[in-house]
Amino acid sequence: MKFVTQQEAIAIDEMFFSECSYSVDQLMELAGQSVAHVVFEHHKEARKVLIVCGPGNNGGDGLVVARHLHFFGMNVEVYVPKVGKSVLLQKLVEQLKMLGIPTTTSFVMKETLDQMCASSDVIVDALFGQSFRTPANDTFQEVIDSMIRSNRPVVSIDVPSGWDVEKGDIAGNGLRPEILVSMAAPKLCSQTFSGIHYLGGRFVPKIVSDRFGLTNPVFPANSLFIRL
């Protein structure tokens, strides 16, 4: 299995958008749907799932996860401390509100966030992704700290929040998720991850795999994820 650098991950995305004619929202939908299936597989009995979303594409993946889990019949709450400026992300937020999913779209007090995390059975970490540069600013680090303090199982999308994309949790204050769902290819940081690791999405064309020397595992039947 090849683990890719941050620059390789960015270049893979660029190839999806150019030569492969994928759109951002299409990849977001594929990624989010696969993560939703992972969450349901492991935590279908959860009374509440809290999804913490950042302002970038990783956060968009989380917003998609929320919608799919809602239609799976799960009780979902979404926290977006800062909504991204793109029309796509704003529309994803509006979709959740239209569905009646409780969605907070501004920073809340530490005590409030601690309560949101503590009252959930599982947390989906969609705060930062492959474009993250350490360290997190103080405001976002408080969000990470609340997730850590909750001692709830966490499912991270692509990169555990607070981790350097290549070196892992070098600052020592990142998340320690129960489950990591990598997209397209696992990032270098995931070599130090000791939990349950999946590859999700099932959307990588052979031309991309060949260009970057990726290992395309054989997904079981119609599954959207495979354990690494």
Short mmCIF file of C-alpha atoms in Angstrom, two decimals:
data_model
loop_
_atom_site.label_atom_id
_atom_site.label_comp_id
_atom_site.label_asym_id
_atom_site.label_seq_id
_atom_site.Cartn_x
_atom_site.Cartn_y
_atom_site.Cartn_z
CA MET A 1 0.00 0.00 0.00
CA LYS A 2 1.42 3.37 -1.00
CA PHE A 3 1.13 6.28 1.44
CA VAL A 4 1.16 9.63 -0.35
CA THR A 5 2.72 12.97 0.56
CA GLN A 6 0.71 16.14 0.95
CA GLN A 7 1.82 17.39 -2.45
CA GLU A 8 0.93 14.07 -4.09
CA ALA A 9 -2.52 14.19 -2.48
CA ILE A 10 -3.10 17.69 -3.84
CA ALA A 11 -1.84 16.63 -7.29
CA ILE A 12 -4.20 13.64 -7.28
CA ASP A 13 -7.14 15.96 -6.61
CA GLU A 14 -6.02 18.24 -9.41
CA MET A 15 -5.94 15.28 -11.79
CA PHE A 16 -9.46 14.28 -10.74
CA PHE A 17 -10.69 17.78 -11.61
CA SER A 18 -8.77 18.15 -14.88
CA GLU A 19 -8.06 14.95 -16.81
CA CYS A 20 -10.79 12.88 -15.11
CA SER A 21 -13.49 15.58 -15.31
CA TYR A 22 -14.71 15.09 -11.74
CA SER A 23 -16.34 18.04 -9.99
CA VAL A 24 -15.68 19.08 -6.38
CA ASP A 25 -19.23 18.31 -5.31
CA GLN A 26 -19.10 14.89 -6.99
CA LEU A 27 -15.98 13.86 -5.07
CA MET A 28 -17.45 15.31 -1.87
CA GLU A 29 -20.59 13.24 -2.32
CA LEU A 30 -18.64 10.03 -2.99
CA ALA A 31 -16.35 10.61 -0.01
CA GLY A 32 -19.11 11.58 2.40
CA GLN A 33 -21.33 8.69 1.43
CA SER A 34 -18.55 6.17 2.06
CA VAL A 35 -17.81 7.64 5.50
CA ALA A 36 -21.50 7.50 6.35
CA HIS A 37 -21.48 3.78 5.55
CA VAL A 38 -18.46 3.28 7.84
CA VAL A 39 -20.15 5.14 10.70
CA PHE A 40 -23.34 3.14 10.27
CA GLU A 41 -21.40 -0.12 10.10
CA HIS A 42 -19.67 0.53 13.43
CA HIS A 43 -22.15 2.70 15.32
CA LYS A 44 -25.65 1.98 13.98
CA GLU A 45 -26.97 1.82 17.57
CA ALA A 46 -25.66 5.29 18.45
CA ARG A 47 -28.32 7.52 19.97
CA LYS A 48 -26.66 10.65 18.55
CA VAL A 49 -23.84 11.36 16.12
CA LEU A 50 -22.08 14.72 16.29
CA ILE A 51 -20.36 15.81 13.07
CA VAL A 52 -17.76 18.56 13.46
CA CYS A 53 -17.05 20.29 10.13
CA GLY A 54 -14.35 22.73 9.12
CA PRO A 55 -14.55 25.48 6.45
CA GLY A 56 -12.84 23.48 3.68
CA ASN A 57 -13.56 20.45 1.53
CA ASN A 58 -13.05 18.07 4.47
CA GLY A 59 -15.86 19.91 6.21
CA GLY A 60 -17.95 19.52 3.06
CA ASP A 61 -17.41 15.77 3.25
CA GLY A 62 -18.74 15.92 6.82
CA LEU A 63 -21.86 17.81 5.74
CA VAL A 64 -22.55 15.07 3.19
CA VAL A 65 -22.02 12.44 5.91
CA ALA A 66 -24.68 14.16 8.02
CA ARG A 67 -27.25 14.06 5.24
CA HIS A 68 -26.69 10.37 4.49
CA LEU A 69 -26.78 9.35 8.17
CA HIS A 70 -30.03 11.28 8.52
CA PHE A 71 -31.55 9.24 5.70
CA PHE A 72 -30.16 6.08 7.32
CA GLY A 73 -32.41 6.95 10.26
CA MET A 74 -29.70 8.11 12.65
CA ASN A 75 -29.99 11.09 15.01
CA VAL A 76 -27.46 13.66 13.78
CA GLU A 77 -26.21 17.01 15.06
CA VAL A 78 -23.77 19.19 13.11
CA TYR A 79 -21.32 21.78 14.36
CA VAL A 80 -19.70 24.08 11.79
CA PRO A 81 -17.77 26.71 13.73
CA LYS A 82 -16.93 28.55 10.50
CA VAL A 83 -18.80 27.96 7.26
CA GLY A 84 -16.66 28.08 4.13
CA LYS A 85 -17.31 30.88 1.65
CA SER A 86 -17.98 28.64 -1.35
CA VAL A 87 -21.54 28.40 -2.63
CA LEU A 88 -21.24 24.60 -2.51
CA LEU A 89 -20.56 24.50 1.22
CA GLN A 90 -23.28 27.01 1.98
CA LYS A 91 -25.79 24.96 -0.01
CA LEU A 92 -24.78 21.79 1.87
CA VAL A 93 -25.49 23.59 5.14
CA GLU A 94 -28.88 24.77 3.84
CA GLN A 95 -29.74 21.19 2.87
CA LEU A 96 -29.20 20.06 6.47
CA LYS A 97 -31.34 22.86 7.86
CA MET A 98 -34.08 22.03 5.35
CA LEU A 99 -34.03 18.44 6.63
CA GLY A 100 -34.41 19.67 10.20
CA ILE A 101 -30.92 18.50 11.25
CA PRO A 102 -29.71 20.65 14.19
CA THR A 103 -26.84 22.65 12.69
CA THR A 104 -24.77 25.26 14.55
CA THR A 105 -22.85 27.55 12.21
CA SER A 106 -20.77 29.74 14.51
CA PHE A 107 -18.24 29.26 17.29
CA VAL A 108 -19.84 28.42 20.64
CA MET A 109 -18.48 28.70 24.17
CA LYS A 110 -16.18 25.93 25.33
CA GLU A 111 -18.70 24.70 27.88
CA THR A 112 -21.41 24.45 25.22
CA LEU A 113 -19.19 22.51 22.85
CA ASP A 114 -18.05 20.22 25.67
CA GLN A 115 -21.71 19.43 26.32
CA MET A 116 -22.40 18.80 22.62
CA CYS A 117 -19.50 16.35 22.46
CA ALA A 118 -20.28 14.64 25.78
CA SER A 119 -23.94 14.10 24.85
CA SER A 120 -23.00 12.28 21.63
CA ASP A 121 -22.21 8.59 21.29
CA VAL A 122 -19.79 9.06 18.40
CA ILE A 123 -18.13 12.07 16.76
CA VAL A 124 -17.24 12.44 13.09
CA ASP A 125 -14.14 14.58 12.69
CA ALA A 126 -14.37 16.58 9.45
CA LEU A 127 -12.49 19.61 10.71
CA PHE A 128 -9.25 19.54 8.70
CA GLY A 129 -8.05 17.51 5.74
CA GLN A 130 -5.06 17.04 3.49
CA SER A 131 -4.41 20.78 3.03
CA PHE A 132 -3.96 21.41 6.76
CA ARG A 133 -0.74 23.04 7.96
CA THR A 134 0.15 22.62 11.62
CA PRO A 135 -0.45 24.00 14.14
CA ALA A 136 -4.17 24.72 14.36
CA ASN A 137 -4.98 28.24 15.52
CA ASP A 138 -6.13 28.59 19.12
CA THR A 139 -9.83 28.78 18.26
CA PHE A 140 -9.86 25.58 16.22
CA GLN A 141 -7.54 23.87 18.72
CA GLU A 142 -10.26 24.45 21.33
CA VAL A 143 -12.64 22.50 19.10
CA ILE A 144 -10.15 19.63 18.86
CA ASP A 145 -9.61 19.75 22.62
CA SER A 146 -13.36 19.44 23.26
CA MET A 147 -13.53 16.34 21.09
CA ILE A 148 -10.58 14.86 22.97
CA ARG A 149 -12.04 15.69 26.40
CA SER A 150 -15.33 13.99 25.54
CA ASN A 151 -13.60 10.58 25.42
CA ARG A 152 -16.11 9.58 22.74
CA PRO A 153 -15.15 7.36 19.78
CA VAL A 154 -14.12 9.50 16.81
CA VAL A 155 -14.25 8.73 13.09
CA SER A 156 -11.80 10.99 11.23
CA ILE A 157 -12.06 11.75 7.52
CA ASP A 158 -8.76 11.43 5.62
CA VAL A 159 -6.49 13.00 8.29
CA PRO A 160 -7.10 13.14 12.06
CA SER A 161 -7.55 16.81 12.94
CA GLY A 162 -4.46 18.41 14.43
CA TRP A 163 -2.11 15.98 12.67
CA ASP A 164 0.57 16.98 10.21
CA VAL A 165 -0.44 15.36 6.91
CA GLU A 166 2.93 13.66 6.56
CA LYS A 167 4.44 13.44 10.07
CA GLY A 168 1.39 12.69 12.19
CA ASP A 169 0.63 14.21 15.58
CA ILE A 170 3.94 15.99 15.98
CA ALA A 171 2.47 18.63 18.30
CA GLY A 172 0.96 15.98 20.57
CA ASN A 173 -2.45 17.67 20.78
CA GLY A 174 -4.26 16.06 17.85
CA LEU A 175 -7.12 13.60 17.92
CA ARG A 176 -6.69 9.88 18.52
CA PRO A 177 -9.60 8.55 16.48
CA GLU A 178 -11.05 5.09 16.77
CA ILE A 179 -11.45 4.96 12.99
CA LEU A 180 -9.70 6.72 10.11
CA VAL A 181 -11.23 6.72 6.63
CA SER A 182 -8.65 7.66 4.01
CA MET A 183 -9.76 9.00 0.64
CA ALA A 184 -8.20 8.03 -2.73
CA ALA A 185 -4.96 6.97 -0.99
CA PRO A 186 -3.76 6.94 2.64
CA LYS A 187 -1.61 9.91 3.59
CA LEU A 188 1.85 9.47 5.09
CA CYS A 189 0.61 10.37 8.58
CA SER A 190 -1.61 7.29 8.65
CA GLN A 191 1.46 5.09 8.93
CA THR A 192 1.51 6.04 12.62
CA PHE A 193 -2.23 5.45 13.09
CA SER A 194 -2.99 2.39 15.21
CA GLY A 195 -6.80 2.27 15.06
CA ILE A 196 -9.20 0.87 12.48
CA HIS A 197 -8.17 2.16 9.06
CA TYR A 198 -10.35 2.13 5.96
CA LEU A 199 -9.96 3.31 2.41
CA GLY A 200 -13.22 4.87 1.29
CA GLY A 201 -14.86 6.25 -1.78
CA ARG A 202 -14.19 3.63 -4.43
CA PHE A 203 -13.80 6.28 -7.10
CA VAL A 204 -10.14 6.19 -8.24
CA PRO A 205 -9.77 5.60 -12.01
CA LYS A 206 -6.93 3.37 -13.20
CA ILE A 207 -5.28 6.30 -14.97
CA VAL A 208 -4.84 8.03 -11.59
CA SER A 209 -3.56 4.88 -9.90
CA ASP A 210 -1.02 4.31 -12.67
CA ARG A 211 0.17 7.94 -12.68
CA PHE A 212 0.84 8.00 -8.93
CA GLY A 213 1.68 4.35 -8.32
CA LEU A 214 -1.33 3.80 -6.07
CA THR A 215 -2.47 0.42 -4.85
CA ASN A 216 -6.08 -0.16 -5.86
CA PRO A 217 -7.40 -2.79 -3.43
CA VAL A 218 -10.21 -5.10 -4.44
CA PHE A 219 -13.31 -3.79 -2.66
CA PRO A 220 -15.73 -6.45 -1.44
CA ALA A 221 -18.89 -6.74 -3.57
CA ASN A 222 -20.71 -3.38 -3.56
CA SER A 223 -19.00 -1.96 -0.47
CA LEU A 224 -17.91 1.68 -0.51
CA PHE A 225 -15.01 1.04 1.88
CA ILE A 226 -12.33 -1.53 2.56
CA ARG A 227 -10.23 -2.15 5.65
CA LEU A 228 -6.50 -1.60 5.20
#
